[in-house]
Amino acid sequence: MSAWMVLVLAVAAGPSSAPKAKSMSMDIHRLDQLLRSQADDGNVQRKGNVWQFTLHNIPMICVADPGHDRMRLISPILPARDLSAEHKMAMLEANFHSALDARYAIGDGTLFSAFIHPLGSLSDKLLLSALQQVAALAHNFGGSYSSGALSFGAPRRTPPKKDPDGRTKL
């Protein structure tokens, strides 16, 4: 092993001099407060640990399971059967380059933009970012396939095909 690699491993394994951030666990009450504060017009329908609302006119659903320390934030986009091979490739590329913490996913025959995370370690800041990313990813389907301004790696090489009215072809 090279001296450089030994140094990298030693630094990575050594104690951190950075102060530890105070850890606050996300709970159902705080999740509810944050979702209501961000939803369009504060309008949220809640049934148990499932919330339905819109954010920037994008339909959103949040499902939490405190017993298993999980949460899922999703936005339905379209039936999976309507996806072309080109869209599927673009979504896989976006999941690597431009979807960031949100992802395109298929479940129960529907294409979703999704963010999935342990509930207890979810911070307010990360939840607020996730809300914006999931909404943006749904909104940008068929265009930039991006969840925000940041992109890691190369952008899409070929834009999706458009019909004469300017809509993305499926």
XYZ file of C-alpha atoms in Angstrom:
170
model
C 0.000 0.000 0.000
C 1.332 3.416 -0.909
C 2.192 6.038 1.691
C -0.567 8.248 0.269
C -3.170 5.508 0.789
C -1.986 4.908 4.377
C -2.309 8.639 5.075
C -5.828 8.757 3.597
C -6.914 5.758 5.673
C -5.373 7.186 8.845
C -7.086 10.523 8.402
C -10.417 8.861 7.596
C -10.220 6.558 10.610
C -8.909 9.133 13.080
C -11.017 11.044 15.603
C -12.790 14.107 14.321
C -12.018 17.459 15.870
C -15.309 18.860 14.571
C -17.932 19.486 17.240
C -20.765 16.974 17.308
C -24.097 18.348 16.157
C -26.957 18.016 18.584
C -29.111 15.165 17.335
C -32.832 15.729 17.227
C -35.012 12.851 16.162
C -37.841 13.462 13.749
C -41.158 12.291 15.122
C -44.688 12.169 13.745
C -45.671 15.449 15.435
C -42.713 17.368 13.948
C -43.217 15.720 10.541
C -46.852 16.834 10.585
C -45.858 20.427 11.466
C -43.291 20.634 8.672
C -45.570 19.147 6.025
C -48.369 21.562 6.953
C -45.969 24.512 6.870
C -44.854 23.673 3.324
C -48.061 22.467 1.656
C -49.843 24.770 -0.775
C -52.236 26.874 1.342
C -51.371 24.674 4.363
C -53.959 22.208 3.077
C -53.025 18.689 4.214
C -55.253 15.638 4.529
C -53.972 13.215 7.142
C -55.176 9.710 7.899
C -53.022 8.053 10.558
C -49.429 8.268 9.381
C -50.290 9.126 5.766
C -50.415 12.730 4.550
C -51.727 13.946 1.181
C -51.096 17.503 -0.007
C -49.796 19.553 -2.910
C -46.524 21.441 -3.157
C -46.148 23.876 -6.065
C -49.299 22.251 -7.524
C -47.600 18.815 -7.481
C -49.560 16.072 -5.659
C -47.535 14.611 -2.787
C -47.957 11.749 -0.334
C -45.923 11.146 2.812
C -46.065 7.797 4.600
C -44.309 7.281 7.932
C -43.761 4.141 9.967
C -42.215 5.084 13.323
C -42.161 1.435 14.430
C -39.759 0.605 11.608
C -38.077 4.054 11.617
C -38.930 4.771 7.973
C -40.597 7.487 5.955
C -41.419 7.803 2.295
C -42.263 10.960 0.395
C -43.693 10.314 -3.087
C -45.368 12.070 -5.992
C -47.219 10.060 -8.653
C -46.230 10.994 -12.210
C -47.924 8.595 -14.656
C -48.800 4.933 -15.218
C -45.622 2.891 -15.680
C -47.085 1.227 -18.791
C -46.871 4.628 -20.546
C -43.087 4.863 -20.194
C -40.980 4.574 -23.346
C -37.544 2.948 -23.385
C -36.112 6.457 -23.863
C -37.827 7.700 -20.698
C -36.594 4.706 -18.715
C -33.002 5.334 -19.799
C -33.316 9.058 -19.041
C -34.675 8.278 -15.556
C -31.821 5.868 -14.803
C -29.318 8.504 -15.924
C -31.095 11.126 -13.808
C -31.012 8.845 -10.758
C -27.228 8.855 -11.142
C -26.581 12.463 -12.214
C -29.380 14.901 -11.441
C -32.046 13.418 -9.162
C -29.879 14.047 -6.077
C -31.611 12.657 -2.933
C -34.910 12.000 -4.711
C -35.288 9.174 -7.227
C -37.568 7.967 -9.965
C -39.195 4.717 -8.902
C -41.974 2.403 -10.035
C -44.397 0.854 -7.564
C -47.838 -0.664 -8.006
C -47.805 0.150 -11.728
C -47.121 3.874 -11.219
C -44.043 5.995 -11.857
C -43.217 8.125 -8.798
C -40.632 10.620 -7.761
C -39.599 9.437 -4.301
C -37.473 10.153 -1.256
C -37.056 7.349 1.300
C -35.187 7.805 4.584
C -35.020 6.623 8.205
C -37.496 8.742 10.153
C -35.481 9.183 13.344
C -32.375 10.629 11.678
C -34.296 12.908 9.321
C -33.541 16.568 10.016
C -35.865 19.489 9.336
C -33.424 20.788 6.717
C -33.241 17.444 4.892
C -37.033 17.025 4.899
C -37.525 20.532 3.487
C -34.945 19.800 0.792
C -36.562 16.424 0.027
C -39.971 18.059 -0.430
C -38.540 20.453 -3.016
C -36.578 17.700 -4.776
C -39.518 15.290 -5.066
C -41.761 18.055 -6.431
C -39.086 19.222 -8.895
C -38.349 15.685 -10.078
C -42.043 15.108 -10.798
C -42.336 18.495 -12.520
C -39.206 17.945 -14.641
C -40.125 14.477 -15.884
C -39.828 14.471 -19.677
C -37.582 17.541 -19.650
C -34.449 17.951 -17.572
C -35.265 14.971 -15.288
C -33.668 17.025 -12.507
C -34.615 17.539 -8.868
C -32.844 20.868 -8.664
C -30.091 23.123 -9.934
C -27.263 20.775 -8.953
C -26.107 17.923 -11.189
C -23.299 15.438 -10.657
C -21.706 14.369 -13.917
C -22.720 14.885 -17.499
C -26.167 16.184 -18.406
C -28.454 14.122 -20.650
C -26.924 13.752 -24.076
C -30.148 13.602 -26.075
C -33.291 15.552 -25.264
C -36.586 13.667 -25.287
C -38.593 13.752 -28.506
C -41.421 16.274 -28.678
C -44.674 16.131 -30.607
C -45.747 19.102 -32.831
C -47.473 20.705 -29.814
C -44.218 20.694 -27.835
C -45.243 17.910 -25.441
C -42.877 15.080 -24.601
C -43.669 11.932 -26.553
C -44.215 8.821 -24.474
